[in-house]
PDB file of C-alpha atoms in Angstrom:
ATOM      1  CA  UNK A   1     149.150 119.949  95.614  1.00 59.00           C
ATOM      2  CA  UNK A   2     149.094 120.593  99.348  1.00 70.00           C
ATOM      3  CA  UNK A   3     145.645 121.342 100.398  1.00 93.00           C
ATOM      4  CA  UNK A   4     145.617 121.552 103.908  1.00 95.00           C
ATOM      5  CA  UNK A   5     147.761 121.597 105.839  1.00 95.00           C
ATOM      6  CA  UNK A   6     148.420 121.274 109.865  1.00 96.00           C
ATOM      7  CA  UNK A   7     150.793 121.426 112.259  1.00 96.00           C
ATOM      8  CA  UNK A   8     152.180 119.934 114.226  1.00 96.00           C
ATOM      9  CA  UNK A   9     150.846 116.130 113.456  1.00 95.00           C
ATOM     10  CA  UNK A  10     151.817 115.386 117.175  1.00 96.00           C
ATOM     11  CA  UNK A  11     152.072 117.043 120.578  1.00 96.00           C
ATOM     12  CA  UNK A  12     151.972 115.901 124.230  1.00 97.00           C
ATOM     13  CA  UNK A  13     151.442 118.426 126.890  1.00 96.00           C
ATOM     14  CA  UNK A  14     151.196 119.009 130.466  1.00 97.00           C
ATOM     15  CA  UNK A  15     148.071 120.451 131.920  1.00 97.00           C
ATOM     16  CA  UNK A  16     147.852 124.019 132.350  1.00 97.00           C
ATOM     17  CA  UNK A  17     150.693 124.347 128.989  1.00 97.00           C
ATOM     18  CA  UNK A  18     149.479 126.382 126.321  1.00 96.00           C
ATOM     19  CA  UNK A  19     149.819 125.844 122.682  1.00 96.00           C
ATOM     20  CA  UNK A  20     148.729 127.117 119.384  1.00 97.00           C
ATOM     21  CA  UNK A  21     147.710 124.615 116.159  1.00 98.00           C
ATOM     22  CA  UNK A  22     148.022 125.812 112.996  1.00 97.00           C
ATOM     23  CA  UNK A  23     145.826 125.410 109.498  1.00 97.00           C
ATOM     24  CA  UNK A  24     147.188 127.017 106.376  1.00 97.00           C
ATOM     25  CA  UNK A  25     145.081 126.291 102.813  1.00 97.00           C
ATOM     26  CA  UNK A  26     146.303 126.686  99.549  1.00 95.00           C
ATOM     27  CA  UNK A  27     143.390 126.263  97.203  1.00 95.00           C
ATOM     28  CA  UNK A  28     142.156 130.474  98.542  1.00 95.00           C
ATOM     29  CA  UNK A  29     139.051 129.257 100.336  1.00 95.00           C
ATOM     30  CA  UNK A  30     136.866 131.775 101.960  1.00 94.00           C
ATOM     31  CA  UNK A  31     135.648 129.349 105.228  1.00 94.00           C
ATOM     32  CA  UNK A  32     137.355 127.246 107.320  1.00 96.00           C
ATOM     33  CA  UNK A  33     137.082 125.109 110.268  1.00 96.00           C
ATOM     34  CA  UNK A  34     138.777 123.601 113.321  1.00 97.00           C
ATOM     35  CA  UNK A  35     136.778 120.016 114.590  1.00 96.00           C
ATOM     36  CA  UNK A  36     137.465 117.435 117.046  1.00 96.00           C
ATOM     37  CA  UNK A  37     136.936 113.833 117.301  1.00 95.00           C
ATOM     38  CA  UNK A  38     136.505 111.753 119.949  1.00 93.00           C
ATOM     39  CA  UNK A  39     135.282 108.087 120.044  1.00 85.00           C
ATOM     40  CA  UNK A  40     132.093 108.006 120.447  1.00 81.00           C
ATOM     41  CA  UNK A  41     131.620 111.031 120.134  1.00 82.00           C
ATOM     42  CA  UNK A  42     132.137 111.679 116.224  1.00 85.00           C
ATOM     43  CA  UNK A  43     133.438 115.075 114.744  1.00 91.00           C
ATOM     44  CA  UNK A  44     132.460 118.506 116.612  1.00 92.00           C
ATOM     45  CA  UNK A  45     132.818 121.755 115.495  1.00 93.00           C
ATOM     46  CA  UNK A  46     134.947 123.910 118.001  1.00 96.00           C
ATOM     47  CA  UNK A  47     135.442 127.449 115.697  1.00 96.00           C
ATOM     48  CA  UNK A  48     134.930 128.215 111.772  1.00 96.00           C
ATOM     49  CA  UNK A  49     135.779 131.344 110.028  1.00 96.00           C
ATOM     50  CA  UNK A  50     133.338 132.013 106.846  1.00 92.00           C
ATOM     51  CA  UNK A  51     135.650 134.764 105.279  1.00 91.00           C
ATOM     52  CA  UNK A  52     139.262 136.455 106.523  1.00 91.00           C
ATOM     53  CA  UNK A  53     138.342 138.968 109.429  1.00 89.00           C
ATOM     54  CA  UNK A  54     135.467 136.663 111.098  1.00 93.00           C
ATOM     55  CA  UNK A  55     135.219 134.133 113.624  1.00 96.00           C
ATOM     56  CA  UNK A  56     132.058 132.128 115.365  1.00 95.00           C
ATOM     57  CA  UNK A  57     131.795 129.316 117.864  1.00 94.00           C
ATOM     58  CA  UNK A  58     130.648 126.217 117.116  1.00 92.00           C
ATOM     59  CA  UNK A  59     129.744 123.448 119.006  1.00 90.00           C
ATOM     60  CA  UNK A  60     132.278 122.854 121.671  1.00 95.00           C
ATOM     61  CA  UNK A  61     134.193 126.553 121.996  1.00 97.00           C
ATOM     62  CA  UNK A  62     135.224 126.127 125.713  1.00 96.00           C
ATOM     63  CA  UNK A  63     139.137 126.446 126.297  1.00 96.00           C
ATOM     64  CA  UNK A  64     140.080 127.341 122.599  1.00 97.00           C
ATOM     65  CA  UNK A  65     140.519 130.575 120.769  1.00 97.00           C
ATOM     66  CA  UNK A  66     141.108 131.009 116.846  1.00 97.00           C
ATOM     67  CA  UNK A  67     142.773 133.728 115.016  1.00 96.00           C
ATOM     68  CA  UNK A  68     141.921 134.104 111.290  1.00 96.00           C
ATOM     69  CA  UNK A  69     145.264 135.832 110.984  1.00 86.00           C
ATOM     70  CA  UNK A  70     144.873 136.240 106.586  1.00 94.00           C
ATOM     71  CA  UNK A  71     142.333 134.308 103.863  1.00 95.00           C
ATOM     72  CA  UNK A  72     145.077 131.529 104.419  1.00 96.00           C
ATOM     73  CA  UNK A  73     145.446 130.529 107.874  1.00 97.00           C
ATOM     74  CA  UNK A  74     143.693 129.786 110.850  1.00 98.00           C
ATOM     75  CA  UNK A  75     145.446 129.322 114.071  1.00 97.00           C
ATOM     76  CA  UNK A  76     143.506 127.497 117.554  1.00 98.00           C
ATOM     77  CA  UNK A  77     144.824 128.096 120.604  1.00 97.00           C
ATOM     78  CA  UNK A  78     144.598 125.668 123.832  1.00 96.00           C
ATOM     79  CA  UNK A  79     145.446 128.666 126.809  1.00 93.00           C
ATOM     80  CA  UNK A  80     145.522 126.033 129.209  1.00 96.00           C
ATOM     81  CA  UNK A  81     145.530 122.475 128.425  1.00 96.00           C
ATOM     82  CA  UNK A  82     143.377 120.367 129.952  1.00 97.00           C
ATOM     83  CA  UNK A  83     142.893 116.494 130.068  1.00 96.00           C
ATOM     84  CA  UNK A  84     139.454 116.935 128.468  1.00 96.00           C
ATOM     85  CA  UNK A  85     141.015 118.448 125.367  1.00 97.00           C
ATOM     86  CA  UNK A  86     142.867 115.093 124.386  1.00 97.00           C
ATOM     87  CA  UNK A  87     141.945 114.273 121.014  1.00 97.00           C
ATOM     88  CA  UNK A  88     142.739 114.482 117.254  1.00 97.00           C
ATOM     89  CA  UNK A  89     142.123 117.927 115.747  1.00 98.00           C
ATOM     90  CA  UNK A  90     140.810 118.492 112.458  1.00 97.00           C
ATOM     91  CA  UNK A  91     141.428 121.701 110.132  1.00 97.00           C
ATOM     92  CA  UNK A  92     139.280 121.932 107.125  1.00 96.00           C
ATOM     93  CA  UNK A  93     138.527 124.650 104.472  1.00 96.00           C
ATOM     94  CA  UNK A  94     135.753 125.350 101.585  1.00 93.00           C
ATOM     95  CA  UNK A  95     134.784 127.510  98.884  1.00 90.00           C
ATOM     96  CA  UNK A  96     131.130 127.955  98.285  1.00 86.00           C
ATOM     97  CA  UNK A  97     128.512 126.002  99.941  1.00 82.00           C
ATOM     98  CA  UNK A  98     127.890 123.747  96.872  1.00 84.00           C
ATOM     99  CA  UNK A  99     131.670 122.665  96.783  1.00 88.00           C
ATOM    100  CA  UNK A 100     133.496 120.145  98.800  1.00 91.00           C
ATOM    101  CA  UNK A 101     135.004 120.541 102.384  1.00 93.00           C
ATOM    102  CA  UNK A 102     138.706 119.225 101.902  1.00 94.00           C
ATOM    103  CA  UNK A 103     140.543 118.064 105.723  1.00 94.00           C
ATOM    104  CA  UNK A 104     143.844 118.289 106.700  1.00 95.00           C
ATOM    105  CA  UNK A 105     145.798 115.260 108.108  1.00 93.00           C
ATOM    106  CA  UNK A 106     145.381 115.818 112.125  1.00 95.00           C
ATOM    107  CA  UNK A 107     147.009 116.933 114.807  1.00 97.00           C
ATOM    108  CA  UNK A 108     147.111 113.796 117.781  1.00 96.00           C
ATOM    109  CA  UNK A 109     147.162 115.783 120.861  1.00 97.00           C
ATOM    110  CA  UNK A 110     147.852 114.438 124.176  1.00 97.00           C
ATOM    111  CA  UNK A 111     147.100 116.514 127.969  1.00 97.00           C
ATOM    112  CA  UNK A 112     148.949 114.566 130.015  1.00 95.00           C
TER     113      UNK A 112
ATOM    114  CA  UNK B   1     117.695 120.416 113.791  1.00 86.00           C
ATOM    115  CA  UNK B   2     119.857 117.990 111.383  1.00 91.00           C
ATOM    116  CA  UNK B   3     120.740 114.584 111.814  1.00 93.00           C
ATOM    117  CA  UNK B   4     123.147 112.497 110.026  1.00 95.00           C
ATOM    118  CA  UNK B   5     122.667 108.447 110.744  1.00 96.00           C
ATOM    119  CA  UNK B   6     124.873 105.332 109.305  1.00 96.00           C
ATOM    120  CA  UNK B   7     123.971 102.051 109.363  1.00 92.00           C
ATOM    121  CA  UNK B   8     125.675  99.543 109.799  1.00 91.00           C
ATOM    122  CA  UNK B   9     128.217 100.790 112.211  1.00 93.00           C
ATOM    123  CA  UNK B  10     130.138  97.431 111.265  1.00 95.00           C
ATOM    124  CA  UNK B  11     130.380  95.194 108.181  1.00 95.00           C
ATOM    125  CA  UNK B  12     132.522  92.532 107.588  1.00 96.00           C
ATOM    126  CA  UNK B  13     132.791  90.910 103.806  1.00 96.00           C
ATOM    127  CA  UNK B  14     134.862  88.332 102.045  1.00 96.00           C
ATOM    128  CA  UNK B  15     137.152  89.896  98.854  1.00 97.00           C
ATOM    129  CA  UNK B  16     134.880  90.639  95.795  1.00 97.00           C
ATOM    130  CA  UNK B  17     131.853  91.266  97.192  1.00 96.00           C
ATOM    131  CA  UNK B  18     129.961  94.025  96.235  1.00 96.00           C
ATOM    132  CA  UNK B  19     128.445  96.448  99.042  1.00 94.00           C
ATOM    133  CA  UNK B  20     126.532  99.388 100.122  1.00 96.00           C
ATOM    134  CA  UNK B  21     126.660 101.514 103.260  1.00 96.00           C
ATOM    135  CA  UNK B  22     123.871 103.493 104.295  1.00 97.00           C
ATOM    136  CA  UNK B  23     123.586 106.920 104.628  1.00 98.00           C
ATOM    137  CA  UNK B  24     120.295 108.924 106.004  1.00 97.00           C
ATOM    138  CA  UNK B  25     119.461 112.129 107.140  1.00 97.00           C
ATOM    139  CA  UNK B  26     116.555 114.198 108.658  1.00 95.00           C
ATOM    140  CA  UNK B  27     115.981 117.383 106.516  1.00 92.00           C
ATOM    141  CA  UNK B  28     115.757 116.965 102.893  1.00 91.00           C
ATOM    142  CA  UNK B  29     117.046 120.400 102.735  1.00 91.00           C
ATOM    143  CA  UNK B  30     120.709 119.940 101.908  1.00 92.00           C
ATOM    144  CA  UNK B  31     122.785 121.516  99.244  1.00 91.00           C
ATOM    145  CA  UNK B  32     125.057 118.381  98.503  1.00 94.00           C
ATOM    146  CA  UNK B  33     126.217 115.265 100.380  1.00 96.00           C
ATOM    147  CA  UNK B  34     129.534 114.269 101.215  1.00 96.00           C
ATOM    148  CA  UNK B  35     131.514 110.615 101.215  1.00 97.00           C
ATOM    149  CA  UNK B  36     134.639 110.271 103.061  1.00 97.00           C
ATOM    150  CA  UNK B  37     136.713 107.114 103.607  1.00 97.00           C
ATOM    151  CA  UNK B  38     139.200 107.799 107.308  1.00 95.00           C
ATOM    152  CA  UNK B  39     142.091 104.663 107.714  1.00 94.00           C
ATOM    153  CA  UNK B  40     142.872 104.457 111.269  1.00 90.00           C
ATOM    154  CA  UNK B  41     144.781 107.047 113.064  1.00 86.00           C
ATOM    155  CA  UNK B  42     144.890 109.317 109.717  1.00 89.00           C
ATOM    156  CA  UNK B  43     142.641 112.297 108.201  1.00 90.00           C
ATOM    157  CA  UNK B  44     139.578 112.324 106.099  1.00 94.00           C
ATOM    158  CA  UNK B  45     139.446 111.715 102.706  1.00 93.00           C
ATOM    159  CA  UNK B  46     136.836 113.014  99.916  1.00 93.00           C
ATOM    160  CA  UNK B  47     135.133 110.077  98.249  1.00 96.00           C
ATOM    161  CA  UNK B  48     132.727 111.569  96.211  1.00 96.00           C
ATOM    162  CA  UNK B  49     130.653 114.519  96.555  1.00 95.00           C
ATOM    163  CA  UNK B  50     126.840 114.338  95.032  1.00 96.00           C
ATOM    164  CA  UNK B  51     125.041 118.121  94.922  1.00 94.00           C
ATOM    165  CA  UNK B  52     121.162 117.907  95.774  1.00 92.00           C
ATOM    166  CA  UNK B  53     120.008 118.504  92.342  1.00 93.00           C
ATOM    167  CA  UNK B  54     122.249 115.137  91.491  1.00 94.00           C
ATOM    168  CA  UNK B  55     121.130 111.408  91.520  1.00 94.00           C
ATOM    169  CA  UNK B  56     124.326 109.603  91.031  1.00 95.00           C
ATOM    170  CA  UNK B  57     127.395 110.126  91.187  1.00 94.00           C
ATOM    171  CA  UNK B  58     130.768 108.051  90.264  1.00 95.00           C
ATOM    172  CA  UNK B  59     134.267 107.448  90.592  1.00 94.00           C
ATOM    173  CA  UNK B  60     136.038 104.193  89.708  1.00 96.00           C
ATOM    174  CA  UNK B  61     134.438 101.353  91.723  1.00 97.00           C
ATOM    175  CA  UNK B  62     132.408 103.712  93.980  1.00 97.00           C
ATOM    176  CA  UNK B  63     128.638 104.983  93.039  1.00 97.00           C
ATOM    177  CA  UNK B  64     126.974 107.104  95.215  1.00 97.00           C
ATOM    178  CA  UNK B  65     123.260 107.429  94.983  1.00 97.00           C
ATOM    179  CA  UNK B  66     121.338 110.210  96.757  1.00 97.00           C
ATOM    180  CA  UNK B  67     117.610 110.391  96.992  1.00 96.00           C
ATOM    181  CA  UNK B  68     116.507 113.891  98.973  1.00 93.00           C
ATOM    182  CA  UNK B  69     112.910 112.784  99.313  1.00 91.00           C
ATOM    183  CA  UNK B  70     113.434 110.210 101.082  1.00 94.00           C
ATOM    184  CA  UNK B  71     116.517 111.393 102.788  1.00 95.00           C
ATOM    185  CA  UNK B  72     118.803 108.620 101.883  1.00 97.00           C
ATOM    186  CA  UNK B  73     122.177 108.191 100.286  1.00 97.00           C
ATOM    187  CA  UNK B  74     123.681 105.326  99.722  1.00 97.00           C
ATOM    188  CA  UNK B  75     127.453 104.528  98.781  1.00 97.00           C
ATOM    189  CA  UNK B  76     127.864 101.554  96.372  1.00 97.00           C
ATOM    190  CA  UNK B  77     131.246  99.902  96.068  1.00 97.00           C
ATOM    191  CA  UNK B  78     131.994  97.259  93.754  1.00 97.00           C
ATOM    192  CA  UNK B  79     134.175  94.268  93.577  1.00 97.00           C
ATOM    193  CA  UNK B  80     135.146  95.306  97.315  1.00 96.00           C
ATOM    194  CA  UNK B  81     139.195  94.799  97.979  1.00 97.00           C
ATOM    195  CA  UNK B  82     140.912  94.554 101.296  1.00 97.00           C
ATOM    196  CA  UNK B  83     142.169  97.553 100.353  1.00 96.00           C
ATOM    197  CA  UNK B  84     138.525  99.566 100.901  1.00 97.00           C
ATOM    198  CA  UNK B  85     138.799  98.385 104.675  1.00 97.00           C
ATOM    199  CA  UNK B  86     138.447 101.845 106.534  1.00 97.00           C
ATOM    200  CA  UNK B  87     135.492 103.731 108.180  1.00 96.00           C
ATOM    201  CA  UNK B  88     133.304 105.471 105.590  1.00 97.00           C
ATOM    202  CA  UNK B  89     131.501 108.483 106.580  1.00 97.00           C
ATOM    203  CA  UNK B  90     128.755 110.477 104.999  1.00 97.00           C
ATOM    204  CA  UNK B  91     128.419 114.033 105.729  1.00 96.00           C
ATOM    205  CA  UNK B  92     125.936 117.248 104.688  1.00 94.00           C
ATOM    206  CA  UNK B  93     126.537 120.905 105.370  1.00 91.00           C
ATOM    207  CA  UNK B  94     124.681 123.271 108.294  1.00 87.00           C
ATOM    208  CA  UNK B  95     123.054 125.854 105.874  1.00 80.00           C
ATOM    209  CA  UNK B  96     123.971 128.261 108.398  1.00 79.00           C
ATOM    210  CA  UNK B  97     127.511 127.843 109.286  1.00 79.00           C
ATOM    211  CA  UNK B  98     128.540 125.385 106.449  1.00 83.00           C
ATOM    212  CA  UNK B  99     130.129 122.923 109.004  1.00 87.00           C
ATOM    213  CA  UNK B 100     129.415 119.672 108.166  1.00 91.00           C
ATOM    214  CA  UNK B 101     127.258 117.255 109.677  1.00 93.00           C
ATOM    215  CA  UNK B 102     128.487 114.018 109.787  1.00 93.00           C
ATOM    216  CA  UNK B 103     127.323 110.720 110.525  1.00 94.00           C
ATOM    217  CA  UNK B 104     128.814 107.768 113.288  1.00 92.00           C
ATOM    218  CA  UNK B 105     130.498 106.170 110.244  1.00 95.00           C
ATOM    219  CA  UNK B 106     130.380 102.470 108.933  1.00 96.00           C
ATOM    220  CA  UNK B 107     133.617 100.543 109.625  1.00 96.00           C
ATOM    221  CA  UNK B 108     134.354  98.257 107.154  1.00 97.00           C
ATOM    222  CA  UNK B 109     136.816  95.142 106.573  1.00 97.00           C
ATOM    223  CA  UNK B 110     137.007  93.283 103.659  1.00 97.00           C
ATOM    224  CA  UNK B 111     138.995  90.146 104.276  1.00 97.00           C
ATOM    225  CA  UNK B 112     141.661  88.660 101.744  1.00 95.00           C
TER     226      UNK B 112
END
């Protein structure tokens, strides 16, 4: 009964370091969606994906790239890391409109 | 443009008590509502999801009422337990995008 799931749960990097975060969902939802929260700041949308093959920005698309790479998983990408992007990272998938959004766990990242 | 408001942001209650957190939003428009309960430093968790042709909707000691008029929701949890202590957020879907919306959140304690 896995869900969603991400990976890593934990990463420290140096500024300018690159890294990718990975979603994979097991329940074969058409949209998913990378946020990130910040105190005080709530949850913001950075990229979603309504069906395999597409990708928008959302609300706070500066520094990251996704890659829808099958109706399964969606990958973000930090190309260079920067303080700024500290925060917890949310993956989340859904099937129609009317149905629930299910999260994964988070991954904690630190820019050092 | 929608907007998703909690109040409290903080409530504090002896064991047993019964409570509700407040949920409201700005454009009755909305094809469901969403309740999640987040413990600290972990990911969010579906509570209870109420679609906008619903009134109630329950599961075990939690009720969640949602009135679209009006543009209220309200989560109702009984015979509160220290357990319940997390921050509850409410959350409705862009009918655009699908991303969800979400409130500040209500932290709550419930003390032994």
């Amino acid at each position: 009964n896995a869900g969603v799931t991400q990976t890593p749960k934990f990463q420290v990097l140096k500024t300018g370091q690159s890294m990718t975060l990975q979603c994979a969902q097991d329940m074969n939802h058409n949209s998913m969606y990378w946020y990130r929260q910040d105190p005080g700041m709530g949850l913001r949308l950075i990229y979603y994906s309504a069906s395999e093959g597409t990708t928008d920005k959302g609300e706070v698309p500066n520094g990251y790239n996704v890659s829808r790479l099958n109706k399964r998983e969606f990958s973000l990408r930090l190309e260079s890391a920067a303080p700024s992007q500290t925060s917890v990272y949310f993956c989340a998938s859904r099937g129609q409109l009317n149905q629930p959004q299910h999260f994964g766990d988070g991954t904690r990242l630190s820019i050092l | 443009k929608q907007e998703v408001t909690q109040i409290p942001a903080a409530l504090s209650v002896p064991e047993g008590e019964n409570l509700v957190l407040n949920c409201s939003f700005t454009d009755s428009a909305i094809y469901n509502l969403q309740w999640f309960r987040q413990d600290p430093g972990k990911g969010l968790t579906s509570l209870l999801l109420i679609q906008s042709s619903q009134r109630e909707q329950t599961s075990g000691r939690l009720n969640a009422s949602l009135d679209k008029s009006s543009g209220r929701s309200t989560l109702y949890i009984a015979a509160s337990q220290p357990g319940d202590s997390a921050t509850y957020l409410c959350a409705v879907p862009s009918s655009n995008t699908g991303k969800l919306i979400f409130g500040q959140g209500t932290t709550l304690q419930v003390k032994p």
